[in-house]
PDB file of C-alpha atoms and ligand atoms in Angstrom:
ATOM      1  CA  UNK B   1      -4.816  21.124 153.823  1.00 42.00           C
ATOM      2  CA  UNK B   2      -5.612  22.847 150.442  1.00 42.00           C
ATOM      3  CA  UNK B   3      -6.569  26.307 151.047  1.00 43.00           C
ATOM      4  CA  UNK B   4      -5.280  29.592 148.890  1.00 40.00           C
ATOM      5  CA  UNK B   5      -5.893  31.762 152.231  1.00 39.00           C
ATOM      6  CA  UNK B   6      -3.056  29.873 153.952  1.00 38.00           C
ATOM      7  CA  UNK B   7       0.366  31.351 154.152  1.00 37.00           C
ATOM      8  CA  UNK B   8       3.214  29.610 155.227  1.00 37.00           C
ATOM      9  CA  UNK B   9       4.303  29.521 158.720  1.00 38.00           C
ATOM     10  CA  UNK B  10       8.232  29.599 159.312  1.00 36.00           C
ATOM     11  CA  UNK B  11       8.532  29.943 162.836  1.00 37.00           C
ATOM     12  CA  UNK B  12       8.628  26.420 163.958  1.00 37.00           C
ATOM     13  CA  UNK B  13       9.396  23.301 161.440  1.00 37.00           C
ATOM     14  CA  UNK B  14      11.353  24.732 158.014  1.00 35.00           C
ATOM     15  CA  UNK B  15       9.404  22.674 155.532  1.00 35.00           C
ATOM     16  CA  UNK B  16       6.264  23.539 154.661  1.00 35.00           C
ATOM     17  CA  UNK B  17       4.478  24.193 157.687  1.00 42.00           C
ATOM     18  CA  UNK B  18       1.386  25.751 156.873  1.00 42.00           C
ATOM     19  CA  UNK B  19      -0.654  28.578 159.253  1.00 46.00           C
ATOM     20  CA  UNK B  20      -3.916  30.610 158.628  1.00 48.00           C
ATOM     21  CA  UNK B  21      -4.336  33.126 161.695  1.00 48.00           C
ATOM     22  CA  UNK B  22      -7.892  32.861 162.225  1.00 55.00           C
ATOM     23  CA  UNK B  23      -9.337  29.640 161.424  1.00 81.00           C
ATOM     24  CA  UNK B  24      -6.713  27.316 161.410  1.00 85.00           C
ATOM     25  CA  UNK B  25      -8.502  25.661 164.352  1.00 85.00           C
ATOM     26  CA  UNK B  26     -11.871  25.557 162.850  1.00 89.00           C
ATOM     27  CA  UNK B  27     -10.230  24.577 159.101  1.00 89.00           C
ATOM     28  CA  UNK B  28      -8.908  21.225 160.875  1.00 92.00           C
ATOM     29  CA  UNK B  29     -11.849  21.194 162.904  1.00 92.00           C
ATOM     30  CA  UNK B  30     -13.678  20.765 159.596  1.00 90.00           C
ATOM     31  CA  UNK B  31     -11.249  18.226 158.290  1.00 91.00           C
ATOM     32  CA  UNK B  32     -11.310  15.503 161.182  1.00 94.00           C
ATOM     33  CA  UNK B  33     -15.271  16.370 161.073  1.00 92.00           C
ATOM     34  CA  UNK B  34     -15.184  15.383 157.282  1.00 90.00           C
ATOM     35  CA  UNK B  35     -13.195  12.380 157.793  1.00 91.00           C
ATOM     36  CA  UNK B  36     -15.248  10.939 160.778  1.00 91.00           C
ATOM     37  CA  UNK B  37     -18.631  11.797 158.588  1.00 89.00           C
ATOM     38  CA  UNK B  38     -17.867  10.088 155.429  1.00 87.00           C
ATOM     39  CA  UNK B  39     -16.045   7.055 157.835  1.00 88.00           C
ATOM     40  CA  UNK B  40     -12.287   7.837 156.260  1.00 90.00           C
ATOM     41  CA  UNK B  41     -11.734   7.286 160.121  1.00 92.00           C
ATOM     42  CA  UNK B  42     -13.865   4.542 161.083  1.00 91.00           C
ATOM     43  CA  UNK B  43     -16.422   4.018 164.076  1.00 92.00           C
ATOM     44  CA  UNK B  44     -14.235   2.795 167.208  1.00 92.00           C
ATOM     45  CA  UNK B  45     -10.757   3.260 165.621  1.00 94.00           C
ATOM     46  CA  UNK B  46      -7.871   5.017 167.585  1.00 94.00           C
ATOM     47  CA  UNK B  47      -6.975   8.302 166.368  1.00 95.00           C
ATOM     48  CA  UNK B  48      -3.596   9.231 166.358  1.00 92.00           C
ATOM     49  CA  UNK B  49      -2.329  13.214 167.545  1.00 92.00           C
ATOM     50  CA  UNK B  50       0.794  12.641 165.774  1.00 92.00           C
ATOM     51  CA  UNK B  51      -0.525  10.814 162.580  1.00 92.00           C
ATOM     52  CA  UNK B  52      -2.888  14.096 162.382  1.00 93.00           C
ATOM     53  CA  UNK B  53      -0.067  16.528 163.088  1.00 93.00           C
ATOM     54  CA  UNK B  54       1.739  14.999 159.987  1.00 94.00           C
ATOM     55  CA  UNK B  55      -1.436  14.600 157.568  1.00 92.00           C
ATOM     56  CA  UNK B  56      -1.953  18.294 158.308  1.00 91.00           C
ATOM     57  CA  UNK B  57       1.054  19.359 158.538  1.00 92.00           C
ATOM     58  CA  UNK B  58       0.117  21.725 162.247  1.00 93.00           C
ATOM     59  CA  UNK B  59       0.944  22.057 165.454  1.00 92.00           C
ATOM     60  CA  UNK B  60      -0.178  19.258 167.932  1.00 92.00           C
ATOM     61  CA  UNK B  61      -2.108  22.571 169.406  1.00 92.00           C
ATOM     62  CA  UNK B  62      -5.010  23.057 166.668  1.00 93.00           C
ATOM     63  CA  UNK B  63      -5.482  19.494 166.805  1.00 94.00           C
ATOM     64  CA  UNK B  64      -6.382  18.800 170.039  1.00 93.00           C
ATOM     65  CA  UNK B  65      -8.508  21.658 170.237  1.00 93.00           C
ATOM     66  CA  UNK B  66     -10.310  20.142 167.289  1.00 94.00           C
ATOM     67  CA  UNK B  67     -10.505  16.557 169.290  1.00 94.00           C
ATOM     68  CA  UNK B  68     -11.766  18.276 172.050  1.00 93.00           C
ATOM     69  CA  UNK B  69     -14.755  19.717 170.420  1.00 93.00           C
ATOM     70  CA  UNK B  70     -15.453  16.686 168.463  1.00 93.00           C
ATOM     71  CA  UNK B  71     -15.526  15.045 172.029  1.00 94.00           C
ATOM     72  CA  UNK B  72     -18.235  17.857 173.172  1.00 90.00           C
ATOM     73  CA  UNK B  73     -20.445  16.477 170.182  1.00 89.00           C
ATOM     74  CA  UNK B  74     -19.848  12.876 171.101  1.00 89.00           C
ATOM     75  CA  UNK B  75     -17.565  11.600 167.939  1.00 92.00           C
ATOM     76  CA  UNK B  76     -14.405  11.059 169.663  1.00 95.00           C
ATOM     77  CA  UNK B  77     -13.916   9.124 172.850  1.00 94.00           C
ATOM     78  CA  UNK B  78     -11.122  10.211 174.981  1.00 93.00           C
ATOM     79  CA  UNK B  79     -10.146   7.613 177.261  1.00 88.00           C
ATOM     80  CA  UNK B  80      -7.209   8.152 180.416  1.00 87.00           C
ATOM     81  CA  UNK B  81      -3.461   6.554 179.021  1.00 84.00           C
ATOM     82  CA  UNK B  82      -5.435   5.154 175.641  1.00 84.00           C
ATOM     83  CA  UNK B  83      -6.020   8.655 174.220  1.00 91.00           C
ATOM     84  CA  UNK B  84      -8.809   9.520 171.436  1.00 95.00           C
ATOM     85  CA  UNK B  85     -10.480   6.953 169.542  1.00 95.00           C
ATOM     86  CA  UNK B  86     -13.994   7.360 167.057  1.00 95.00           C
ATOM     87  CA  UNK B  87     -16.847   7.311 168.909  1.00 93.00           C
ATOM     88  CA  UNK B  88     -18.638   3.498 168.279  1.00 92.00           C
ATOM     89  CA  UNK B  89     -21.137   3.484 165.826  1.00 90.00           C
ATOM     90  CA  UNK B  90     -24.592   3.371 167.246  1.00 90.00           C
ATOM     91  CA  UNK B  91     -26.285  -0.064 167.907  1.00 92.00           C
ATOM     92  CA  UNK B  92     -29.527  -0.282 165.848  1.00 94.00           C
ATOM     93  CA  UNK B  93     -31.385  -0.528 168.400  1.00 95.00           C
ATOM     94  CA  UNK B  94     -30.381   3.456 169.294  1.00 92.00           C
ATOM     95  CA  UNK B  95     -31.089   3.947 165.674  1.00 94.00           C
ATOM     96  CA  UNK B  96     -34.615   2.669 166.174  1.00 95.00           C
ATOM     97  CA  UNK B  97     -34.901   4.870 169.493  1.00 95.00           C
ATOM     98  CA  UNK B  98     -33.859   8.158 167.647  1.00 93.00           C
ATOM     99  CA  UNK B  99     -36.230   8.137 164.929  1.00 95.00           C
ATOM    100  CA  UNK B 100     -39.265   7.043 167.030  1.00 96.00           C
ATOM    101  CA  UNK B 101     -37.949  10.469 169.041  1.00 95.00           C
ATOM    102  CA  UNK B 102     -37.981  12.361 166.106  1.00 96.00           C
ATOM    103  CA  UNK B 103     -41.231  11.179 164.949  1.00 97.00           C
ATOM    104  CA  UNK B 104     -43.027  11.985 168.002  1.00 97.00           C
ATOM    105  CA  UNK B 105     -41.119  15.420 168.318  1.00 97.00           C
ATOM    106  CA  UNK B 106     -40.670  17.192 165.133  1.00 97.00           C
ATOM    107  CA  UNK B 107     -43.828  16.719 162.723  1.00 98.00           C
ATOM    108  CA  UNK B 108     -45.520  18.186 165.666  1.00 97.00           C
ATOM    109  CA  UNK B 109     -43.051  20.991 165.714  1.00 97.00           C
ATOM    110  CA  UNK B 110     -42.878  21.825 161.632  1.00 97.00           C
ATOM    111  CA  UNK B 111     -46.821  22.426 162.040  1.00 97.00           C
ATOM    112  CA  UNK B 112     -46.741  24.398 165.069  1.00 97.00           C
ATOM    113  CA  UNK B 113     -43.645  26.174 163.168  1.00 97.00           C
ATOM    114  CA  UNK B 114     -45.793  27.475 160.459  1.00 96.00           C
ATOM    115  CA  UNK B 115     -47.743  29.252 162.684  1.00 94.00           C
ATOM    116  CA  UNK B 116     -45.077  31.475 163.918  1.00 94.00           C
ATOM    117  CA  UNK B 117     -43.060  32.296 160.800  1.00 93.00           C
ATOM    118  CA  UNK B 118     -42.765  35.524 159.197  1.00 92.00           C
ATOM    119  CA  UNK B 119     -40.836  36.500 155.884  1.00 93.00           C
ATOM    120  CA  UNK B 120     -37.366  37.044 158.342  1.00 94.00           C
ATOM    121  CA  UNK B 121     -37.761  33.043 159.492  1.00 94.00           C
ATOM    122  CA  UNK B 122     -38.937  31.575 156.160  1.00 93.00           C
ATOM    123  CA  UNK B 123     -35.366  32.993 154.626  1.00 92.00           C
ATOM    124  CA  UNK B 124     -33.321  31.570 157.364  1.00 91.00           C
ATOM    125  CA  UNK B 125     -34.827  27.854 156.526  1.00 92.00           C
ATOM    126  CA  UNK B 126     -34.587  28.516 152.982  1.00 89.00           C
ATOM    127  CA  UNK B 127     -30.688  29.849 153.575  1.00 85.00           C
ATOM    128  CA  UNK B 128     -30.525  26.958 154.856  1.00 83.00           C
ATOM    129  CA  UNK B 129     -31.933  24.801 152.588  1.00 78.00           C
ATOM    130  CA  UNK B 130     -30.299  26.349 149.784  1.00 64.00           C
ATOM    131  CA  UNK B 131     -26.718  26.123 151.301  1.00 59.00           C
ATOM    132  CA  UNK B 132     -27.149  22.405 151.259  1.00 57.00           C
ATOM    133  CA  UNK B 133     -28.065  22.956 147.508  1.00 55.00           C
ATOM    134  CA  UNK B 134     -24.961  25.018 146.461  1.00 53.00           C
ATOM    135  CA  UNK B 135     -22.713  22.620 148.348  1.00 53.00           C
ATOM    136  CA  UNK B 136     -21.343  21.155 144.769  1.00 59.00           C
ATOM    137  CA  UNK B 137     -17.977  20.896 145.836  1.00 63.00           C
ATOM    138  CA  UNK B 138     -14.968  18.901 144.520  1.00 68.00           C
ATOM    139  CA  UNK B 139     -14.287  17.387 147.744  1.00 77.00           C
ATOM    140  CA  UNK B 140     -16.882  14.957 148.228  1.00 80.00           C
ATOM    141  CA  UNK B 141     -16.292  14.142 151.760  1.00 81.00           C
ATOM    142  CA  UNK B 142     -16.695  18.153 152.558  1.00 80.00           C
ATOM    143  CA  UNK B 143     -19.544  18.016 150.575  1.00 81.00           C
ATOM    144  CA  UNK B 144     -20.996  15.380 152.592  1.00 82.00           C
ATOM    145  CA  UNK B 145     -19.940  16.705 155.984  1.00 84.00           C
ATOM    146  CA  UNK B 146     -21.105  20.221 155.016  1.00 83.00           C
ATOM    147  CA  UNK B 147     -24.661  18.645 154.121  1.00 83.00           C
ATOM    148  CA  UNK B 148     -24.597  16.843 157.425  1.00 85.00           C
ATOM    149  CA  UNK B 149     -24.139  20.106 159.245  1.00 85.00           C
ATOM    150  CA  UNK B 150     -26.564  22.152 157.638  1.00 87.00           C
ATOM    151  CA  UNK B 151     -29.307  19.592 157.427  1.00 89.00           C
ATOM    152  CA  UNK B 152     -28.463  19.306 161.704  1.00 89.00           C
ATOM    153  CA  UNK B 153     -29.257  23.546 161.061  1.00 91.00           C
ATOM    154  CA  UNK B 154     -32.537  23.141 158.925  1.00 93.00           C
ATOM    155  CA  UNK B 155     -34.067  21.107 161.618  1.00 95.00           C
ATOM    156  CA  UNK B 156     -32.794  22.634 164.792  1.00 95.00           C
ATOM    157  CA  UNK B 157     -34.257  25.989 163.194  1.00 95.00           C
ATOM    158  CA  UNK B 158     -37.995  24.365 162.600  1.00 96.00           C
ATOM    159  CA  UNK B 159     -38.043  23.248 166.254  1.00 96.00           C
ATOM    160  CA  UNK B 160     -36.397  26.857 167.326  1.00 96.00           C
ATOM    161  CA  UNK B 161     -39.526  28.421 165.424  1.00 96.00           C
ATOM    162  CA  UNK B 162     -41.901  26.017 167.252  1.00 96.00           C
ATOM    163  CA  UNK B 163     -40.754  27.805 170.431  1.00 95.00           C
ATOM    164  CA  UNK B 164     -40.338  24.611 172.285  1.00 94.00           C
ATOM    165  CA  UNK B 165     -36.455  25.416 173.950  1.00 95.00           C
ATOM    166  CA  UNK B 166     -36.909  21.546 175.760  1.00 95.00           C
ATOM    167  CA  UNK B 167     -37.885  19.545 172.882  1.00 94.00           C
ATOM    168  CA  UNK B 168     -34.797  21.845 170.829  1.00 95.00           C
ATOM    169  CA  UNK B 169     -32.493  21.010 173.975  1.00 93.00           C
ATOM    170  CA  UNK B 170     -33.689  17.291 173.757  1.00 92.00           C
ATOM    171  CA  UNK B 171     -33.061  16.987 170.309  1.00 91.00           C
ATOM    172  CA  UNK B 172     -29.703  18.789 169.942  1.00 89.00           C
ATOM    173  CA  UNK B 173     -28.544  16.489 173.287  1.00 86.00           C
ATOM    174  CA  UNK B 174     -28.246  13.185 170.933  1.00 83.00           C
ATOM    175  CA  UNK B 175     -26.248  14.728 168.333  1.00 84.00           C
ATOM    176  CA  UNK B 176     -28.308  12.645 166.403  1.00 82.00           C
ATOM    177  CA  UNK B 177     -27.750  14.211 162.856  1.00 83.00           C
ATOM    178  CA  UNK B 178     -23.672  13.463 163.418  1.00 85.00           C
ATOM    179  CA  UNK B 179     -24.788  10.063 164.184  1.00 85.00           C
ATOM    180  CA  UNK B 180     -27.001   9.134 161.500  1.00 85.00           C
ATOM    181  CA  UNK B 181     -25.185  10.836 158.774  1.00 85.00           C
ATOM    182  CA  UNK B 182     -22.121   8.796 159.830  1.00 86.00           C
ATOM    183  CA  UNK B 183     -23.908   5.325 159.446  1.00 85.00           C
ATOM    184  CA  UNK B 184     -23.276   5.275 155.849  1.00 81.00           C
ATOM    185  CA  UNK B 185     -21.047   7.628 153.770  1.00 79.00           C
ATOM    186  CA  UNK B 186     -23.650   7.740 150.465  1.00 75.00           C
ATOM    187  CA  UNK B 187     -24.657  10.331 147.825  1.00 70.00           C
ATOM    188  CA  UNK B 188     -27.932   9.510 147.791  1.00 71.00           C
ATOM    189  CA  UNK B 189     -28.126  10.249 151.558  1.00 73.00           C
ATOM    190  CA  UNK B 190     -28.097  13.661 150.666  1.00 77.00           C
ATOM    191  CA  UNK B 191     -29.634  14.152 147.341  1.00 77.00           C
ATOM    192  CA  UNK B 192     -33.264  12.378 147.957  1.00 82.00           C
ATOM    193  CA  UNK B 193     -33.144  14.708 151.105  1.00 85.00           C
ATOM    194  CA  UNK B 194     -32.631  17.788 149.734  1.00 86.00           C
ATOM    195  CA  UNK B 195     -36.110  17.443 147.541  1.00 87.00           C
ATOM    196  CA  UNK B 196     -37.687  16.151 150.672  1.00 91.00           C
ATOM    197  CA  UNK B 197     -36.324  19.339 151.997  1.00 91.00           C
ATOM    198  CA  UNK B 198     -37.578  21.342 149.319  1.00 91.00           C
ATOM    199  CA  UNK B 199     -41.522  19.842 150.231  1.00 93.00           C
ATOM    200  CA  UNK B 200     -41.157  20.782 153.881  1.00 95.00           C
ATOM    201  CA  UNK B 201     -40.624  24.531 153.113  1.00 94.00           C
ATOM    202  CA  UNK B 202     -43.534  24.618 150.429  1.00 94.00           C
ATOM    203  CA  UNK B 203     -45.681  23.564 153.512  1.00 96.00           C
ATOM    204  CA  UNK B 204     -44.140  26.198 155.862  1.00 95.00           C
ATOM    205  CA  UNK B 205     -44.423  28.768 153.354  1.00 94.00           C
ATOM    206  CA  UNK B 206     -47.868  28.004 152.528  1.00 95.00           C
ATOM    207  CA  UNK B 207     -48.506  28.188 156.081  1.00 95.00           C
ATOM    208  CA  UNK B 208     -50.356  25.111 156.300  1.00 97.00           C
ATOM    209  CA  UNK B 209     -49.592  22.790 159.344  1.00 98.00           C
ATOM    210  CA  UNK B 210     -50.965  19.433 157.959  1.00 98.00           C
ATOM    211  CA  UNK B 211     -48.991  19.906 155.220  1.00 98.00           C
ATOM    212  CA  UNK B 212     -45.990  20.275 157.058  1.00 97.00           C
ATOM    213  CA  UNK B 213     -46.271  18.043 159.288  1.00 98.00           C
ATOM    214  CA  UNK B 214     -46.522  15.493 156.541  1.00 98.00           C
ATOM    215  CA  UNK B 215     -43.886  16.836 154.838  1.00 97.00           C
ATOM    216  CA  UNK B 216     -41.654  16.124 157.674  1.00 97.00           C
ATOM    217  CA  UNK B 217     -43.061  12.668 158.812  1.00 98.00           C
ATOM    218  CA  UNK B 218     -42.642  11.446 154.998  1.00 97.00           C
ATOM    219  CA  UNK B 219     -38.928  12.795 155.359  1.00 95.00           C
ATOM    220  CA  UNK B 220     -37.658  11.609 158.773  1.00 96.00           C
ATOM    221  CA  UNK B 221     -39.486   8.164 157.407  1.00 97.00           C
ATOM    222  CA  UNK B 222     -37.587   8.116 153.928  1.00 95.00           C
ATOM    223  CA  UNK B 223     -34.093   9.026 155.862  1.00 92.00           C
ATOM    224  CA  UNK B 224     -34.462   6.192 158.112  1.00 93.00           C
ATOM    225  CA  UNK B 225     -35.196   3.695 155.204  1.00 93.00           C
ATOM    226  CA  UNK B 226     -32.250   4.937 153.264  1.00 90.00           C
ATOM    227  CA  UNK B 227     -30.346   4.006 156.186  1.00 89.00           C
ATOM    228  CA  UNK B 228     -31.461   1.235 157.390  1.00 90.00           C
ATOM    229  CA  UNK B 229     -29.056  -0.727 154.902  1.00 88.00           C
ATOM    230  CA  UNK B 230     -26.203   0.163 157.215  1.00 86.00           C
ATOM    231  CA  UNK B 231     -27.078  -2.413 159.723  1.00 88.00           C
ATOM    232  CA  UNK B 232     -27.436  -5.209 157.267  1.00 85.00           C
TER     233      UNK B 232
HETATM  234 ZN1   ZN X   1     -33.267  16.666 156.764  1.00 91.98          ZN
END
């Protein structure tokens, strides 16, 4: 991996063998993450510790701390004597089942949001909103991943301000941004989302719950027409 905070690691292979202290479990975290978002590893294929340990160039230890967590969010299957594989891509059915979930749940939640939000919760959505924004990275597949993330942030923090913790705990359960953002690896995934991002937090910060709720309808709608291609 590219990074100018690395420094090289010499106690273990001579060549090249690369180490950040702190994060070099969360930086290859990241990387699996970006390769399972944008489908560089496909849906249902076998992934490898020791192909990994060489693409990296790590320990076998960092790596299967990453698989593990990726297994807590339900991308990678571990199966006894097989190993890790990609989690399946969902059937469309399940696609159909998770946004008539979100429909129900969170237009209801971005209007009862507005009534709770001060000046200290409208900047966390717009942080992060405007993360997704900045994201203009060289590495498209970060880019992507990163937007997959933070858009998984923007809405968990409109049902956290609609002070429902079992519709947030529902929600959160499916994973279902990881899912959907891994049907199809496309720019215009994110871009067209990011406006309808943009009209959801004019409602909330106009404080006006029809508004917002629309706002959100019209964009949970949109994203599952953009992806609906995926099962064609
Ligand atoms: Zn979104």
């Amino acid at each position: 991996m590219q990074n100018p905070d690395l420094t090289v690691d010499n106690e273990a292979r001579p060549t090249g063998r690369i180490q950040r202290a702190n994060s070099l479990a969360g930086d290859v975290y990241e990387a699996i993450f970006a390769q399972l978002m944008s489908l560089r590893i496909a849906p249902g294929s076998r992934i490898t510790v020791d192909n990994l340990v060489k693409e990296f160039d790590v320990s076998h230890t960092p790596i299967r701390e990453a698989l593990g967590r990726l297994e807590g969010e339900g991308l990678v299957v571990k199966t006894h004597l097989i190993g890790y594989r990609a989690a399946p891509q969902i059937t469309r059915r399940r696609f159909d089942e998770l946004y008539e979930l979100r429909l129900l749940l969170e237009p209801a939640a971005a209007a009862k949001a507005t009534a709770t939000l001060d000046d200290d919760r409208l900047a966390v959505l717009q942080e992060a909103a405007g993360v997704m924004a900045r994201r203009v990275g060289k590495d498209e597949r970060l880019r992507y991943s990163n937007f997959a993330r933070q858009d998984a942030i923007f809405h968990d923090k409109i049902v956290e301000f609609a002070q429902n913790e079992l519709i947030r705990e529902t929600l959160n359960h499916q994973h279902t941004h990881f899912h959907i953002f891994r049907l199809m690896y496309h720019s215009r995934v994110t871009e067209e989302a990011l406006d309808e991002h943009e009209a959801i937090l004019a409602a909330l910060s106009a404080g006006d719950p029809a508004a917002a709720e629309k706002a959100m309808r019209v964009h949970i709608e949109n994203s599952r027409d953009r992806l609906l291609p995926a099962f064609e």
